[in-house]
XYZ file of C-alpha atoms in Angstrom:
714
model
C -19.183 -77.372 -80.204
C -19.833 -80.804 -78.745
C -23.446 -81.978 -78.618
C -25.090 -81.745 -75.198
C -27.618 -84.178 -73.829
C -30.830 -83.040 -72.126
C -29.098 -82.972 -68.730
C -26.442 -80.559 -69.911
C -23.782 -83.281 -70.062
C -22.125 -84.633 -73.153
C -24.035 -87.285 -75.016
C -22.132 -90.278 -76.348
C -22.047 -88.662 -79.771
C -20.891 -85.390 -78.289
C -18.115 -87.110 -76.325
C -16.841 -88.702 -79.503
C -16.644 -85.292 -81.141
C -14.341 -83.870 -78.518
C -10.816 -83.104 -79.584
C -7.817 -82.188 -77.435
C -7.415 -78.815 -79.140
C -9.416 -76.028 -77.570
C -9.222 -73.999 -80.758
C -11.912 -76.294 -82.160
C -14.369 -75.330 -79.419
C -16.482 -72.384 -80.480
C -16.730 -70.945 -76.979
C -15.278 -67.494 -76.267
C -12.986 -67.409 -73.213
C -13.247 -65.069 -70.300
C -10.339 -62.654 -70.177
C -7.907 -63.498 -67.384
C -5.862 -60.509 -66.295
C -5.095 -61.427 -62.686
C -4.304 -64.793 -61.121
C -4.022 -65.523 -57.417
C -2.093 -68.546 -56.219
C -2.932 -69.947 -52.776
C 0.311 -71.490 -51.526
C 3.801 -70.197 -52.288
C 6.062 -73.220 -52.235
C 6.232 -76.392 -54.209
C 2.909 -77.782 -55.216
C 3.795 -80.858 -53.455
C 7.131 -79.572 -52.742
C 8.379 -77.487 -49.905
C 8.338 -77.791 -46.189
C 6.067 -75.549 -44.194
C 7.600 -73.298 -41.584
C 4.446 -72.981 -39.518
C 2.742 -76.311 -38.921
C -0.457 -74.534 -37.925
C -0.636 -72.411 -41.068
C -3.887 -72.510 -42.997
C -2.264 -72.893 -46.373
C 0.579 -75.311 -45.928
C 3.107 -75.608 -48.680
C 2.168 -78.714 -50.587
C 4.313 -81.812 -50.487
C 3.649 -83.197 -53.928
C 4.711 -81.961 -57.309
C 6.527 -78.804 -58.172
C 5.203 -75.626 -57.024
C 3.630 -72.439 -57.690
C 6.687 -70.369 -57.038
C 8.127 -71.592 -60.367
C 4.736 -71.801 -62.094
C 3.607 -68.345 -61.019
C 6.936 -66.823 -61.993
C 6.924 -68.339 -65.472
C 3.292 -67.379 -66.115
C 4.116 -63.789 -65.176
C 7.281 -63.941 -67.267
C 5.729 -65.349 -70.425
C 2.247 -63.795 -70.413
C 0.531 -60.476 -69.863
C -1.126 -61.734 -66.668
C -0.383 -60.354 -63.210
C 0.156 -63.109 -60.655
C -0.142 -62.720 -56.884
C 1.123 -65.515 -54.643
C -0.332 -65.534 -51.138
C 0.371 -67.463 -47.981
C -0.387 -66.930 -44.296
C 3.260 -67.671 -43.555
C 4.810 -64.193 -43.441
C 8.344 -65.579 -43.219
C 7.913 -67.521 -46.443
C 6.426 -64.539 -48.262
C 9.351 -62.426 -47.053
C 11.737 -65.022 -48.437
C 10.061 -64.835 -51.839
C 10.452 -61.057 -51.701
C 14.172 -61.331 -50.915
C 17.237 -62.380 -52.851
C 17.297 -65.708 -50.985
C 14.326 -67.648 -52.321
C 12.918 -70.368 -50.047
C 13.473 -73.045 -52.707
C 16.304 -73.711 -55.118
C 15.457 -74.365 -58.738
C 17.887 -73.658 -61.599
C 16.932 -70.409 -63.315
C 14.128 -69.542 -60.926
C 15.872 -66.622 -59.257
C 16.598 -64.940 -62.584
C 12.947 -65.031 -63.610
C 11.575 -64.091 -60.187
C 13.874 -61.093 -59.972
C 12.837 -59.910 -63.426
C 9.066 -60.172 -63.016
C 8.975 -59.346 -59.312
C 11.223 -56.289 -59.408
C 10.800 -55.231 -63.021
C 14.539 -55.520 -63.561
C 16.021 -56.284 -66.963
C 16.347 -60.010 -67.463
C 19.888 -61.323 -66.967
C 20.795 -64.984 -67.041
C 22.958 -65.668 -63.975
C 22.244 -69.329 -63.252
C 24.073 -70.843 -66.202
C 24.989 -74.387 -67.089
C 21.519 -75.900 -67.036
C 19.116 -77.151 -69.668
C 17.093 -73.946 -69.599
C 20.183 -71.751 -70.120
C 19.353 -68.886 -72.414
C 15.595 -69.103 -71.976
C 13.806 -67.103 -74.657
C 12.693 -63.737 -73.382
C 12.294 -61.573 -76.445
C 8.644 -61.000 -75.499
C 9.392 -60.113 -71.882
C 7.908 -56.802 -70.783
C 10.080 -55.031 -68.255
C 7.499 -54.348 -65.528
C 6.584 -56.019 -62.235
C 3.958 -58.728 -62.751
C 4.681 -61.112 -59.873
C 3.623 -60.185 -56.350
C 3.832 -61.918 -52.972
C 1.468 -61.111 -50.155
C -0.121 -62.324 -46.926
C -3.377 -60.489 -47.710
C -5.261 -63.552 -48.892
C -8.746 -62.004 -48.896
C -7.775 -59.082 -51.100
C -5.911 -61.298 -53.530
C -8.963 -63.551 -53.885
C -11.230 -60.546 -54.511
C -8.928 -59.149 -57.190
C -8.380 -62.409 -59.075
C -10.128 -63.589 -62.206
C -8.681 -67.065 -61.694
C -7.450 -68.767 -58.519
C -4.896 -71.572 -58.328
C -5.365 -73.819 -55.287
C -1.852 -75.059 -54.563
C -2.071 -76.189 -50.962
C -0.742 -79.260 -49.251
C -2.334 -82.682 -49.739
C -0.184 -84.944 -47.558
C -0.850 -88.579 -46.812
C -3.206 -88.992 -43.878
C -1.589 -89.835 -40.550
C -4.821 -90.599 -38.714
C -8.234 -92.157 -39.085
C -9.647 -93.981 -42.086
C -7.088 -94.226 -44.857
C -4.139 -93.579 -42.536
C -0.892 -94.116 -44.415
C -2.380 -94.085 -47.914
C -5.301 -91.680 -48.403
C -4.704 -88.015 -49.157
C -5.438 -85.523 -46.401
C -7.613 -82.844 -48.013
C -7.967 -80.589 -44.952
C -6.087 -77.735 -46.573
C -7.918 -78.054 -49.880
C -11.232 -77.767 -48.050
C -10.001 -74.831 -45.957
C -8.829 -72.987 -49.067
C -12.116 -73.698 -50.829
C -14.169 -72.368 -47.934
C -12.016 -69.244 -47.807
C -12.623 -68.589 -51.501
C -16.383 -68.998 -51.047
C -16.379 -66.708 -48.007
C -14.427 -63.906 -49.681
C -15.370 -63.898 -53.372
C -18.138 -61.498 -54.347
C -17.798 -62.031 -58.092
C -17.607 -65.053 -60.356
C -14.275 -66.878 -60.238
C -12.507 -69.722 -61.988
C -11.048 -72.045 -59.348
C -8.248 -74.330 -60.511
C -6.990 -77.451 -58.734
C -3.202 -77.351 -58.910
C -2.517 -79.609 -55.973
C -2.263 -83.320 -56.641
C -5.577 -84.709 -55.444
C -7.505 -87.989 -55.560
C -9.885 -88.567 -58.427
C -13.207 -86.696 -58.023
C -11.898 -84.148 -55.516
C -13.204 -81.443 -57.839
C -16.727 -82.589 -57.062
C -16.159 -81.866 -53.360
C -14.761 -78.451 -54.225
C -17.792 -77.637 -56.391
C -20.217 -78.651 -53.655
C -18.444 -76.615 -50.951
C -18.296 -73.535 -53.178
C -21.951 -73.829 -54.185
C -23.095 -74.279 -50.602
C -21.162 -71.297 -49.252
C -21.150 -68.790 -52.117
C -22.751 -65.358 -52.001
C -26.065 -65.188 -53.884
C -25.475 -64.843 -57.598
C -21.765 -65.727 -57.430
C -20.760 -68.648 -59.657
C -17.592 -70.713 -59.611
C -16.183 -72.818 -62.416
C -13.839 -75.556 -61.214
C -10.960 -76.813 -63.356
C -8.208 -79.370 -62.873
C -4.778 -78.320 -64.113
C -2.180 -80.706 -62.663
C 1.525 -79.958 -62.810
C 3.921 -82.305 -64.578
C 7.144 -80.683 -63.417
C 10.316 -82.340 -62.252
C 12.410 -80.761 -59.541
C 15.713 -79.593 -60.897
C 14.246 -78.808 -64.318
C 10.998 -77.061 -63.395
C 11.802 -73.868 -65.277
C 12.638 -75.755 -68.455
C 9.525 -77.898 -68.001
C 7.349 -74.814 -67.700
C 8.892 -73.009 -70.644
C 8.589 -75.986 -72.973
C 6.089 -78.432 -71.474
C 5.272 -81.804 -72.976
C 1.616 -81.003 -72.416
C -0.736 -78.805 -70.458
C -3.713 -80.744 -69.124
C -6.937 -78.865 -68.358
C -9.914 -80.777 -67.015
C -13.387 -79.300 -66.981
C -17.026 -80.275 -66.762
C -18.386 -81.170 -70.222
C -20.845 -78.267 -70.233
C -20.590 -74.834 -71.895
C -19.529 -73.101 -68.674
C -16.792 -75.688 -68.171
C -15.558 -75.314 -71.738
C -15.473 -71.537 -71.354
C -13.453 -71.728 -68.147
C -11.026 -74.200 -69.728
C -10.668 -71.963 -72.758
C -9.881 -69.020 -70.475
C -7.026 -70.877 -68.805
C -5.832 -72.158 -72.164
C -5.567 -68.552 -73.360
C -3.093 -67.872 -70.561
C -0.853 -70.839 -71.419
C -1.331 -70.236 -75.133
C 0.772 -67.095 -74.917
C 3.864 -69.316 -75.027
C 2.743 -72.953 -75.262
C 1.727 -74.307 -78.706
C -2.003 -74.942 -78.778
C -1.602 -78.540 -79.840
C 0.124 -79.169 -76.504
C -2.806 -77.802 -74.492
C -5.080 -80.796 -73.936
C -8.614 -80.648 -72.540
C -10.464 -83.528 -70.947
C -13.031 -84.167 -68.254
C -12.278 -83.307 -64.645
C -11.845 -86.843 -63.416
C -9.474 -87.875 -66.204
C -7.330 -84.823 -65.505
C -7.124 -85.590 -61.788
C -6.250 -89.241 -62.366
C -3.724 -88.496 -65.129
C -1.301 -86.908 -62.664
C -1.466 -89.830 -60.252
C -1.108 -92.279 -63.125
C 1.895 -90.486 -64.641
C 3.831 -90.499 -61.378
C 2.903 -94.113 -60.658
C 4.157 -95.225 -64.065
C 7.409 -93.288 -63.667
C 7.996 -94.772 -60.228
C 7.237 -98.204 -61.644
C 10.122 -97.860 -64.102
C 12.544 -96.886 -61.351
C 11.537 -99.785 -59.132
C 11.792 -102.131 -62.099
C 15.365 -101.160 -62.931
C 16.290 -101.224 -59.237
C 14.968 -104.782 -59.059
C 17.173 -105.645 -62.024
C 20.162 -104.044 -60.275
C 20.041 -106.761 -57.609
C 20.215 -109.440 -60.287
C 23.119 -107.608 -61.928
C 25.111 -107.544 -58.699
C 24.552 -111.264 -58.201
C 25.452 -112.291 -61.751
C 28.164 -109.844 -62.779
C 25.995 -107.976 -65.272
C 26.238 -104.186 -65.362
C 22.931 -102.437 -64.737
C 23.958 -99.408 -66.800
C 24.658 -101.601 -69.798
C 21.438 -103.549 -69.351
C 19.403 -100.377 -68.954
C 21.024 -98.790 -71.961
C 20.323 -101.814 -74.122
C 16.682 -101.841 -73.028
C 16.331 -98.090 -73.503
C 17.279 -98.376 -77.166
C 14.030 -100.232 -77.748
C 11.633 -97.594 -79.079
C 8.804 -99.267 -77.197
C 10.622 -98.697 -73.906
C 12.770 -95.593 -74.340
C 15.639 -94.427 -72.136
C 13.771 -92.331 -69.575
C 13.726 -93.233 -65.880
C 15.898 -96.336 -66.264
C 18.735 -95.232 -64.014
C 19.343 -97.512 -61.032
C 19.902 -95.903 -57.655
C 19.177 -96.177 -53.932
C 15.461 -95.616 -54.526
C 13.249 -92.791 -55.708
C 12.522 -89.864 -53.449
C 10.498 -86.697 -53.455
C 7.002 -86.658 -52.085
C 5.018 -87.054 -55.267
C 5.864 -90.598 -56.387
C 5.211 -92.325 -53.097
C 2.245 -90.164 -52.123
C 0.558 -90.530 -55.490
C 1.017 -94.296 -55.541
C -0.511 -94.479 -52.070
C -3.439 -92.473 -53.424
C -3.955 -95.059 -56.158
C -3.649 -97.860 -53.603
C -6.311 -96.297 -51.404
C -8.557 -95.574 -54.382
C -8.240 -99.181 -55.540
C -9.045 -100.536 -52.094
C -12.012 -98.196 -51.810
C -13.316 -99.657 -55.068
C -12.687 -103.205 -53.757
C -9.937 -103.715 -56.344
C -7.557 -105.369 -53.895
C -5.339 -107.104 -56.460
C -4.848 -103.748 -58.176
C -3.934 -102.156 -54.864
C -1.386 -104.917 -54.180
C 0.196 -104.374 -57.577
C 0.809 -100.670 -57.022
C 1.864 -101.163 -53.393
C 4.618 -103.494 -54.589
C 6.330 -100.506 -56.242
C 6.669 -98.826 -52.854
C 7.817 -102.088 -51.280
C 10.564 -102.471 -53.890
C 11.668 -98.886 -53.316
C 12.039 -99.485 -49.590
C 13.787 -102.786 -50.244
C 16.368 -101.038 -52.415
C 17.317 -98.686 -49.583
C 17.680 -101.548 -47.125
C 19.604 -103.646 -49.638
C 22.096 -100.829 -50.219
C 22.499 -100.417 -46.454
C 23.190 -104.124 -45.979
C 25.775 -104.092 -48.754
C 27.603 -101.211 -47.104
C 27.584 -102.989 -43.741
C 28.815 -106.241 -45.301
C 31.682 -104.534 -47.102
C 32.753 -102.765 -43.911
C 33.296 -106.120 -42.193
C 29.753 -106.324 -40.829
C 30.422 -103.577 -38.322
C 29.777 -99.835 -38.526
C 30.167 -99.050 -34.833
C 32.577 -96.168 -34.338
C 33.348 -95.872 -38.055
C 32.913 -92.601 -39.887
C 30.807 -92.545 -43.039
C 30.792 -89.478 -45.265
C 27.400 -89.097 -46.945
C 27.625 -86.930 -50.056
C 24.238 -85.543 -50.942
C 21.025 -85.366 -48.952
C 18.550 -83.983 -51.516
C 16.540 -86.702 -53.219
C 18.054 -85.670 -56.566
C 20.454 -83.089 -57.885
C 19.555 -79.499 -58.746
C 17.026 -79.208 -55.944
C 17.061 -78.505 -52.226
C 14.123 -80.840 -51.649
C 14.763 -83.600 -49.114
C 11.320 -85.149 -48.773
C 11.415 -88.948 -48.943
C 15.086 -88.775 -49.913
C 16.881 -92.143 -49.759
C 19.509 -90.358 -47.668
C 17.053 -90.138 -44.761
C 16.701 -93.911 -44.527
C 20.385 -94.579 -45.171
C 21.630 -92.141 -42.533
C 19.054 -93.412 -40.031
C 20.277 -96.949 -40.649
C 23.898 -95.901 -40.192
C 23.069 -94.155 -36.927
C 21.215 -97.248 -35.740
C 24.437 -99.191 -36.378
C 26.281 -96.659 -34.163
C 28.291 -95.196 -37.004
C 29.508 -91.610 -37.027
C 27.983 -89.845 -40.027
C 29.184 -86.648 -41.714
C 26.752 -85.192 -44.277
C 27.417 -82.698 -47.035
C 24.967 -81.334 -49.579
C 25.664 -78.199 -51.628
C 22.049 -76.947 -51.549
C 20.173 -78.424 -48.602
C 20.049 -76.210 -45.473
C 21.298 -77.776 -42.257
C 17.970 -77.347 -40.499
C 16.226 -79.346 -43.220
C 18.619 -82.259 -42.685
C 18.158 -82.232 -38.910
C 14.401 -82.029 -39.232
C 14.147 -84.919 -41.704
C 16.258 -87.186 -39.496
C 14.318 -86.273 -36.367
C 10.986 -86.800 -38.154
C 12.210 -90.220 -39.240
C 12.469 -91.307 -35.620
C 16.125 -90.688 -34.818
C 16.750 -89.796 -31.198
C 17.832 -86.128 -31.017
C 20.557 -86.899 -28.489
C 21.942 -89.700 -30.643
C 21.880 -87.417 -33.677
C 23.736 -84.744 -31.771
C 26.472 -87.212 -30.799
C 26.869 -89.172 -34.012
C 25.853 -86.908 -36.915
C 27.467 -83.753 -38.233
C 26.447 -81.571 -41.166
C 29.498 -80.212 -42.962
C 30.067 -77.158 -45.104
C 32.280 -78.974 -47.608
C 32.768 -82.444 -48.996
C 36.395 -82.415 -47.864
C 35.401 -81.817 -44.253
C 32.866 -84.619 -44.445
C 35.415 -87.050 -45.911
C 38.265 -86.230 -43.535
C 39.273 -89.350 -41.556
C 36.279 -91.219 -42.973
C 36.243 -94.974 -43.417
C 33.861 -94.799 -46.351
C 32.197 -92.331 -48.685
C 28.576 -92.931 -49.696
C 27.397 -90.974 -52.730
C 23.635 -90.607 -52.380
C 22.796 -87.623 -54.616
C 24.112 -87.308 -58.162
C 25.409 -83.739 -57.821
C 27.763 -82.904 -60.685
C 30.516 -81.822 -58.329
C 30.850 -85.352 -56.936
C 31.400 -87.027 -60.307
C 34.924 -87.683 -61.527
C 33.866 -88.634 -65.040
C 35.305 -86.338 -67.674
C 34.938 -85.890 -71.391
C 38.087 -84.762 -73.106
C 37.874 -81.877 -75.584
C 38.499 -82.513 -79.234
C 42.237 -82.389 -79.946
C 43.505 -79.525 -82.025
C 44.319 -80.210 -85.632
C 46.378 -78.269 -88.122
C 44.071 -77.384 -90.954
C 43.457 -74.389 -93.110
C 40.505 -72.285 -92.237
C 37.695 -73.053 -94.618
C 34.106 -71.896 -94.900
C 31.303 -74.130 -93.798
C 28.896 -75.617 -96.278
C 26.267 -72.909 -96.332
C 25.050 -69.818 -94.586
C 21.903 -69.745 -92.525
C 20.916 -70.383 -88.959
C 23.185 -72.461 -86.790
C 21.557 -75.783 -86.014
C 22.104 -78.320 -83.301
C 21.693 -82.068 -83.435
C 21.823 -84.277 -80.382
C 24.057 -87.319 -80.073
C 21.372 -89.951 -80.434
C 21.093 -91.122 -76.869
C 17.533 -89.947 -76.373
C 16.386 -86.439 -75.763
C 15.536 -84.776 -72.512
C 17.046 -83.851 -69.252
C 19.851 -86.072 -68.058
C 19.716 -84.553 -64.590
C 16.037 -85.127 -64.101
C 15.175 -88.451 -65.621
C 18.466 -90.271 -65.901
C 18.620 -90.349 -69.683
C 20.974 -93.169 -70.469
C 24.202 -92.906 -72.387
C 26.466 -95.647 -73.677
C 28.577 -97.292 -70.964
C 31.708 -95.401 -72.001
C 32.199 -91.707 -71.306
C 32.309 -90.734 -74.987
C 32.188 -91.856 -78.567
C 35.201 -91.203 -80.723
C 35.051 -90.828 -84.469
C 37.721 -92.224 -86.768
C 38.941 -88.676 -87.277
C 39.378 -88.186 -83.565
C 36.434 -85.871 -82.987
C 35.046 -86.838 -79.588
C 31.292 -86.737 -79.212
C 30.107 -86.426 -75.615
C 27.868 -89.238 -74.560
C 25.713 -87.383 -72.052
C 25.768 -83.771 -73.095
C 25.268 -82.094 -76.391
C 26.509 -78.704 -77.463
C 25.404 -75.688 -79.387
C 27.574 -73.185 -81.211
C 27.770 -69.587 -80.130
C 28.662 -67.299 -83.032
C 31.005 -64.458 -82.205
C 31.746 -62.481 -85.339
C 33.022 -59.059 -84.249
C 32.560 -57.517 -87.694
C 29.286 -58.560 -89.173
C 27.828 -61.258 -86.968
C 24.639 -60.922 -85.003
C 24.136 -62.735 -81.711
C 20.611 -63.279 -80.492
C 19.186 -64.987 -77.438
C 20.669 -68.385 -76.672
C 17.567 -70.263 -77.724
C 16.736 -67.906 -80.538
C 17.958 -68.612 -84.045
C 21.601 -67.711 -84.517
C 21.792 -65.520 -87.557
C 24.701 -63.884 -89.258
C 25.365 -61.885 -92.358
C 28.181 -61.132 -94.698
C 29.094 -64.382 -96.418
C 29.980 -67.833 -95.246
C 31.071 -68.114 -91.624
C 34.661 -69.118 -91.126
C 36.103 -71.369 -88.484
C 37.474 -68.420 -86.555
C 33.930 -67.215 -85.957
C 33.261 -70.207 -83.744
C 35.272 -69.226 -80.719
C 33.294 -71.028 -78.087
C 31.093 -74.041 -77.628
C 28.521 -73.822 -74.874
C 27.167 -76.983 -73.264
C 23.470 -77.317 -73.827
C 21.114 -80.143 -73.007
C 18.568 -80.618 -75.732
C 14.838 -80.282 -75.094
C 12.534 -83.202 -74.685
C 10.928 -82.931 -78.117
C 12.441 -85.201 -80.698
C 12.321 -84.984 -84.426
C 11.053 -87.943 -86.366
C 14.487 -88.728 -87.744
C 17.688 -87.278 -89.092
C 17.012 -84.241 -91.220
C 13.311 -84.172 -90.373
C 11.607 -82.192 -87.695
C 8.564 -81.920 -85.492
C 6.641 -78.932 -86.902
C 5.773 -77.879 -83.380
C 9.419 -77.460 -82.393
C 11.214 -74.237 -83.327
C 14.121 -74.813 -85.668
C 16.648 -73.719 -83.091
C 15.455 -76.363 -80.631
C 15.288 -79.356 -82.953
C 16.692 -82.540 -81.488
C 17.514 -85.193 -84.067
C 16.832 -88.724 -82.942
C 19.138 -90.289 -85.529
C 16.531 -92.750 -86.694
C 18.053 -95.799 -88.299
C 21.532 -95.307 -86.855
C 23.188 -97.571 -84.330
C 24.029 -95.258 -81.426
C 27.136 -97.303 -80.657
C 28.521 -96.601 -84.118
C 31.063 -93.760 -84.011
C 29.751 -90.894 -86.110
C 31.588 -87.671 -86.765
C 29.091 -86.286 -89.234
C 25.598 -84.969 -88.563
C 26.689 -83.250 -85.391
C 26.207 -79.655 -86.413
C 24.299 -78.193 -89.292
C 22.393 -75.281 -90.680
C 18.887 -74.314 -91.583
C 18.412 -72.769 -94.996
C 16.586 -69.522 -94.288
C 15.006 -69.477 -97.721
C 13.676 -73.016 -97.891
C 13.320 -73.606 -94.161
C 14.844 -77.045 -94.625
C 17.574 -78.388 -92.424
C 20.888 -79.549 -93.753
C 22.971 -81.354 -91.163
C 26.445 -80.722 -92.422
C 29.447 -82.940 -91.887
C 31.752 -80.939 -89.666
C 34.774 -82.981 -88.696
C 37.435 -82.214 -86.156
C 39.511 -80.401 -88.769
C 36.805 -77.889 -89.415
C 36.029 -77.313 -85.761
C 39.500 -77.328 -84.331
C 39.122 -74.286 -82.102
C 36.043 -75.491 -80.276
C 35.848 -77.454 -77.058
C 33.086 -79.877 -76.245
C 32.762 -80.407 -72.535
C 30.190 -82.088 -70.360
C 30.368 -79.572 -67.534
C 30.751 -75.813 -67.913
C 32.113 -75.423 -64.366
C 34.840 -78.031 -63.863
C 36.469 -75.935 -61.151
C 33.805 -77.071 -58.688
C 34.580 -80.778 -59.068
C 35.510 -82.811 -56.023
C 39.214 -83.697 -55.997
C 39.141 -87.376 -55.159
C 42.930 -87.519 -54.850
C 42.681 -84.984 -52.050
C 39.884 -87.016 -50.483
C 42.043 -90.144 -50.616
C 44.827 -88.458 -48.700
C 42.530 -87.580 -45.820
C 40.683 -90.895 -45.365
C 41.446 -93.906 -43.197
C 42.693 -97.086 -44.810
C 41.250 -99.153 -46.356
C 39.168 -96.589 -48.215
C 35.690 -97.461 -49.463
C 33.443 -95.603 -51.888
C 29.819 -96.631 -52.332
C 28.496 -95.120 -55.547
C 24.750 -95.003 -55.110
C 24.154 -93.171 -58.377
C 26.742 -94.666 -60.736
C 28.234 -91.259 -61.437
C 31.863 -92.195 -60.703
C 34.669 -93.512 -62.860
C 35.546 -96.575 -60.825
C 38.843 -97.167 -62.577
C 40.144 -93.757 -61.588
C 39.106 -94.284 -57.998
C 40.674 -97.725 -57.837
C 43.909 -96.214 -59.128
C 43.825 -93.931 -56.088
C 43.480 -96.916 -53.768
C 39.708 -96.878 -53.232
C 37.596 -99.994 -53.023
C 34.512 -99.195 -55.037
C 31.003 -100.601 -54.803
C 28.087 -99.426 -56.929
C 24.432 -100.298 -57.232
C 23.899 -102.827 -59.999
C 27.608 -103.580 -60.457
C 30.209 -105.937 -59.086
C 32.742 -104.121 -56.956
C 36.202 -104.582 -55.488
C 35.261 -105.005 -51.819
C 34.567 -108.631 -51.206
C 33.112 -109.732 -54.550
C 35.354 -112.497 -55.867
C 32.977 -114.225 -58.276
C 34.583 -112.569 -61.271
C 38.147 -112.713 -60.000
């Protein structure tokens, strides 16, 4: 155990002895059997239905709906989510959850209702989540009885709203902690036994001190509270995958025995499915600041590449090619280097404003200016995209119809907060354009509310804006299409399957567990962080085997006689000799996890064999490679052998980038319904411009030269 100074705090020597692994701390944890979560939406995520509610749904990170569900799913803990908003609680108890997150409904239904787990939401990175340890009993509850839930809990997550202040000192940058204080006072008023109180909301540095003081001042005699910081590092659209296999779990505590014990108790909960080396402990203030810092650094990368996109448009460079080249540098990496109309979601902007206010409060004005510039660049990108659209449409939008495809700030979420679409549509309306909006997941009322909150006149909105039920309706008789959200259904990029080859069926190199190796373009979730791929849609080997550039694949074994199929993410085992080609009757798209191995044929010991993602160290990713795509693990030695499987040996399989091509937008049909000339503004660079130009479209994209008025390269 770390050495304590006379005041009960860590001495310098004791601080040096601290390690990030709680298993080294010789402090027994308190058993946590019941958790109560105050706030049922996104921690920093969902809109509130009752503006006067005590516990507003937070508008920052990702929320406790997903977190609570996964904790109940993967541990033996019972989780109760409470909110004063009865309508929201009813929604969580229904089959229509108040938020959309891939895979969330499947887990909620299983742990809420005690139903057998069935994967229904397929085609995402989490597909086939491991559930061999799932106990088939209800462990997730939703209630409006806040007092009772607090009394019953061993540990309480505070997941309430911390919006940016709209009044008083710090207006426009400081966090409004009204709801945090209200929740804290409620806990102190109700709790009659010791509790562990955990900050889940994104809060300014040293908020935990305020929570401790309020609890101590209002607690019943003899009741003690331990305060922890446990920020979320989830991304909307991949929250379930993030929770199942997190990069890290951060737990901040006071450096005293009681703090260590509380942190160890929470670590025991996560340790039921998260490797202990990924559970990191630190002091309270470092934990609080780490969340703000992480989001600020991620936003910084987006604003940086968006700044480069303007230079690309002016010079004829291609921002995708530039970003890809930079992302190959191991010091930089490929994450968050995808140019677009600006970042959205509440957390990036709000957290940067928190850092700005903190810096100004500490009289670090140059530091505040630095971080504020990231927000300024983000706003500039939205305005720059608007001006480009106006210029291409002959400097006049009045009376013209613009179809806006996508309103969520990113795909695979229904979240609209701070979405670039809000600013773009507001600008179009200000130019007296007619705007038709389509988004496959965002409810109509959310779109109307966001536009009204942004200052649009309700009467003008009613006249000039329509929300459509299909992309085809939105595009009918439109002068231009503006792609704002990178939903898969809007993209016309395709990856052709490997062509069939006549070859005799032959056994593969060895028996064992089917392995998967990624295609070298960086690990992680393409949908969430814009992992870059080479400029072309695919790589093609000399033998003709086409390797998808953005998606990887994993083999499903279907041997009707002696094969054994386990969970999708579990090891694929089989028996009865070498598998033949006919046993591989299907290839399922599968995005690899974030964890990378240290090189080809080596592995991170913390990553299960079935989830290894080879980084292809030492290989040029632009070099066509047919080998090292699939392989096996030797069950006896435990070593991996990435086997050369060429097109001949895998002739029956199909490698596709999208498991549901039937939902793709038919751009030829769109072209037939639009006014001439037809414009497409690709705000996410998800379209094959050549195909669109062949249909008669004039195409403009962020960070690229287009066909509508750019003659520099002609």
